[in-house]
Amino acid sequence: MRLVILEDYDQASEWAAKYICNRIIQFKPNQGRYFTLGLPTGSTPLGCYKKLIEYHKNGDLSFKYVKTFNMDEYVGLPRNHPESYHSYMWNNFFKHIDIDPNNAHILDGNAPDLQAECDAFEKKIEEAGGIDLFVGGDDSYNRCT
């Protein structure tokens, strides 16, 4: 874990986005080697996501060979509900970058067996080779445990 103290939210968002960008670029992902990113939701990472979208649109960063795993979702809220984390991530990040939708993993809060959903999610993370970089927000915790 790294602690970086900056003057304000915008500086922190830009620092985090640059760090993520540099880690992905240095990893040199390709068709046989994906970079795996753990992502939070909520208001904390929104500025970072906006900067990452900017880097992508400027041609500085591609998510073509990136897999993401979001750490949370509401139980019982339909994925197309505007307050779901699925909707949040697609509206605020994924639809603005070149990530393959099959590589953007978000828990299903409506799964008939939530423990099985969490177990399957953990298995997908293992199959991806683990998380290369996990980004946490100010209230991050794993909701599967």
mmCIF file of C-alpha atoms in Angstrom:
data_model
loop_
_atom_site.group_PDB
_atom_site.id
_atom_site.type_symbol
_atom_site.label_atom_id
_atom_site.label_comp_id
_atom_site.label_asym_id
_atom_site.label_seq_id
_atom_site.Cartn_x
_atom_site.Cartn_y
_atom_site.Cartn_z
ATOM 1 C CA MET A 1 0.000 0.000 0.000
ATOM 2 C CA ARG A 2 1.163 3.511 -0.745
ATOM 3 C CA LEU A 3 0.074 6.705 1.038
ATOM 4 C CA VAL A 4 0.313 9.896 -1.003
ATOM 5 C CA ILE A 5 -0.957 13.144 0.484
ATOM 6 C CA LEU A 6 -2.011 15.814 -2.003
ATOM 7 C CA GLU A 7 -3.699 19.200 -1.755
ATOM 8 C CA ASP A 8 -7.141 18.320 -3.104
ATOM 9 C CA TYR A 9 -9.427 15.801 -4.773
ATOM 10 C CA ASP A 10 -8.487 16.831 -8.325
ATOM 11 C CA GLN A 11 -4.772 16.359 -7.656
ATOM 12 C CA ALA A 12 -5.418 13.009 -6.006
ATOM 13 C CA SER A 13 -7.607 11.880 -8.920
ATOM 14 C CA GLU A 14 -4.977 12.874 -11.467
ATOM 15 C CA TRP A 15 -2.168 11.222 -9.490
ATOM 16 C CA ALA A 16 -4.144 7.983 -9.206
ATOM 17 C CA ALA A 17 -5.050 7.993 -12.907
ATOM 18 C CA LYS A 18 -1.426 8.611 -13.921
ATOM 19 C CA TYR A 19 -0.297 5.802 -11.629
ATOM 20 C CA ILE A 20 -2.827 3.376 -13.119
ATOM 21 C CA CYS A 21 -1.933 4.491 -16.649
ATOM 22 C CA ASN A 22 1.785 4.017 -16.049
ATOM 23 C CA ARG A 23 1.292 0.587 -14.464
ATOM 24 C CA ILE A 24 -0.753 -0.613 -17.442
ATOM 25 C CA ILE A 25 1.723 0.780 -19.986
ATOM 26 C CA GLN A 26 4.762 -0.647 -18.149
ATOM 27 C CA PHE A 27 3.059 -4.057 -17.966
ATOM 28 C CA LYS A 28 2.826 -4.090 -21.785
ATOM 29 C CA PRO A 29 -0.420 -6.049 -21.971
ATOM 30 C CA ASN A 30 -1.199 -7.996 -25.129
ATOM 31 C CA GLN A 31 -3.533 -10.702 -26.403
ATOM 32 C CA GLY A 32 -1.814 -13.352 -24.308
ATOM 33 C CA ARG A 33 -1.081 -11.195 -21.273
ATOM 34 C CA TYR A 34 -3.861 -9.124 -19.743
ATOM 35 C CA PHE A 35 -3.420 -6.525 -17.014
ATOM 36 C CA THR A 36 -5.958 -7.175 -14.241
ATOM 37 C CA LEU A 37 -7.349 -4.194 -12.399
ATOM 38 C CA GLY A 38 -9.523 -4.236 -9.274
ATOM 39 C CA LEU A 39 -11.887 -1.267 -9.169
ATOM 40 C CA PRO A 40 -14.113 0.444 -6.614
ATOM 41 C CA THR A 41 -17.335 2.354 -7.160
ATOM 42 C CA GLY A 42 -18.814 5.376 -5.462
ATOM 43 C CA SER A 43 -17.885 9.017 -5.652
ATOM 44 C CA THR A 44 -14.227 8.683 -4.638
ATOM 45 C CA PRO A 45 -12.872 7.161 -7.884
ATOM 46 C CA LEU A 46 -15.044 9.214 -10.265
ATOM 47 C CA GLY A 47 -12.378 11.884 -10.899
ATOM 48 C CA CYS A 48 -9.807 9.173 -11.536
ATOM 49 C CA TYR A 49 -12.109 7.449 -14.022
ATOM 50 C CA LYS A 50 -12.651 10.750 -15.836
ATOM 51 C CA LYS A 51 -8.890 11.213 -16.182
ATOM 52 C CA LEU A 52 -8.440 7.635 -17.418
ATOM 53 C CA ILE A 53 -11.144 8.276 -20.042
ATOM 54 C CA GLU A 54 -9.269 11.435 -21.050
ATOM 55 C CA TYR A 55 -5.994 9.486 -21.428
ATOM 56 C CA HIS A 56 -7.802 6.900 -23.532
ATOM 57 C CA LYS A 57 -9.463 9.503 -25.770
ATOM 58 C CA ASN A 58 -6.097 11.232 -26.232
ATOM 59 C CA GLY A 59 -4.642 7.928 -27.428
ATOM 60 C CA ASP A 60 -2.313 7.571 -24.443
ATOM 61 C CA LEU A 61 -3.965 4.471 -22.931
ATOM 62 C CA SER A 62 -5.811 1.418 -24.188
ATOM 63 C CA PHE A 63 -7.923 -0.974 -22.157
ATOM 64 C CA LYS A 64 -8.087 -3.542 -24.970
ATOM 65 C CA TYR A 65 -5.977 -5.999 -22.963
ATOM 66 C CA VAL A 66 -7.207 -5.085 -19.490
ATOM 67 C CA LYS A 67 -9.555 -7.127 -17.323
ATOM 68 C CA THR A 68 -11.391 -5.453 -14.477
ATOM 69 C CA PHE A 69 -13.061 -6.789 -11.372
ATOM 70 C CA ASN A 70 -15.345 -4.492 -9.428
ATOM 71 C CA MET A 71 -15.414 -5.090 -5.738
ATOM 72 C CA ASP A 72 -19.072 -4.509 -4.989
ATOM 73 C CA GLU A 73 -22.693 -4.453 -6.085
ATOM 74 C CA TYR A 74 -25.992 -3.920 -4.323
ATOM 75 C CA VAL A 75 -27.990 -7.041 -3.512
ATOM 76 C CA GLY A 76 -31.475 -7.055 -5.016
ATOM 77 C CA LEU A 77 -31.048 -3.957 -7.190
ATOM 78 C CA PRO A 78 -31.502 -4.738 -10.903
ATOM 79 C CA ARG A 79 -28.294 -4.223 -12.876
ATOM 80 C CA ASN A 80 -30.045 -1.726 -15.182
ATOM 81 C CA HIS A 81 -31.230 0.390 -12.233
ATOM 82 C CA PRO A 82 -29.518 3.799 -12.372
ATOM 83 C CA GLU A 83 -28.229 3.364 -8.796
ATOM 84 C CA SER A 84 -26.659 -0.061 -9.377
ATOM 85 C CA TYR A 85 -22.898 -0.261 -9.495
ATOM 86 C CA HIS A 86 -23.213 -2.038 -12.827
ATOM 87 C CA SER A 87 -24.938 1.042 -14.273
ATOM 88 C CA TYR A 88 -22.489 3.344 -12.495
ATOM 89 C CA MET A 89 -19.443 1.643 -13.992
ATOM 90 C CA TRP A 90 -20.860 1.455 -17.525
ATOM 91 C CA ASN A 91 -22.152 5.024 -17.525
ATOM 92 C CA ASN A 92 -19.125 6.590 -15.858
ATOM 93 C CA PHE A 93 -16.267 4.506 -17.229
ATOM 94 C CA PHE A 94 -16.602 1.375 -19.345
ATOM 95 C CA LYS A 95 -18.693 2.775 -22.199
ATOM 96 C CA HIS A 96 -16.088 5.523 -22.709
ATOM 97 C CA ILE A 97 -13.061 3.234 -23.155
ATOM 98 C CA ASP A 98 -12.099 0.350 -25.433
ATOM 99 C CA ILE A 99 -12.518 -2.461 -22.911
ATOM 100 C CA ASP A 100 -14.122 -5.682 -24.155
ATOM 101 C CA PRO A 101 -17.389 -5.973 -22.187
ATOM 102 C CA ASN A 102 -16.498 -9.620 -21.479
ATOM 103 C CA ASN A 103 -13.449 -8.376 -19.556
ATOM 104 C CA ALA A 104 -15.375 -6.017 -17.256
ATOM 105 C CA HIS A 105 -16.496 -8.173 -14.331
ATOM 106 C CA ILE A 106 -19.118 -6.957 -11.876
ATOM 107 C CA LEU A 107 -20.822 -9.093 -9.253
ATOM 108 C CA ASP A 108 -24.457 -10.054 -9.876
ATOM 109 C CA GLY A 109 -26.423 -8.768 -6.903
ATOM 110 C CA ASN A 110 -29.462 -10.707 -8.114
ATOM 111 C CA ALA A 111 -27.811 -14.102 -8.314
ATOM 112 C CA PRO A 112 -30.030 -16.806 -6.791
ATOM 113 C CA ASP A 113 -27.114 -17.966 -4.636
ATOM 114 C CA LEU A 114 -24.967 -15.020 -3.557
ATOM 115 C CA GLN A 115 -22.253 -17.178 -2.011
ATOM 116 C CA ALA A 116 -21.939 -19.158 -5.245
ATOM 117 C CA GLU A 117 -21.766 -15.847 -7.154
ATOM 118 C CA CYS A 118 -18.928 -14.655 -4.916
ATOM 119 C CA ASP A 119 -17.124 -17.995 -5.211
ATOM 120 C CA ALA A 120 -17.414 -17.897 -9.023
ATOM 121 C CA PHE A 121 -16.176 -14.302 -9.024
ATOM 122 C CA GLU A 122 -13.134 -15.278 -6.955
ATOM 123 C CA LYS A 123 -12.477 -18.141 -9.376
ATOM 124 C CA LYS A 124 -12.552 -15.713 -12.335
ATOM 125 C CA ILE A 125 -9.976 -13.571 -10.530
ATOM 126 C CA GLU A 126 -7.765 -16.622 -9.994
ATOM 127 C CA GLU A 127 -8.158 -17.650 -13.646
ATOM 128 C CA ALA A 128 -7.089 -14.138 -14.660
ATOM 129 C CA GLY A 129 -3.886 -14.617 -12.650
ATOM 130 C CA GLY A 130 -4.938 -12.462 -9.719
ATOM 131 C CA ILE A 131 -5.209 -8.698 -9.468
ATOM 132 C CA ASP A 132 -2.201 -6.751 -10.753
ATOM 133 C CA LEU A 133 -3.395 -3.470 -9.235
ATOM 134 C CA PHE A 134 -6.291 -2.907 -6.871
ATOM 135 C CA VAL A 135 -7.671 0.613 -6.563
ATOM 136 C CA GLY A 136 -9.533 1.338 -3.335
ATOM 137 C CA GLY A 137 -11.877 4.173 -2.467
ATOM 138 C CA ASP A 138 -12.265 5.827 0.912
ATOM 139 C CA ASP A 139 -14.687 3.180 2.154
ATOM 140 C CA SER A 140 -13.381 0.121 0.312
ATOM 141 C CA TYR A 141 -14.062 -3.307 1.668
ATOM 142 C CA ASN A 142 -14.872 -6.653 0.115
ATOM 143 C CA ARG A 143 -18.599 -7.250 0.191
ATOM 144 C CA CYS A 144 -18.294 -10.954 -0.596
ATOM 145 C CA THR A 145 -16.897 -11.776 2.825
#
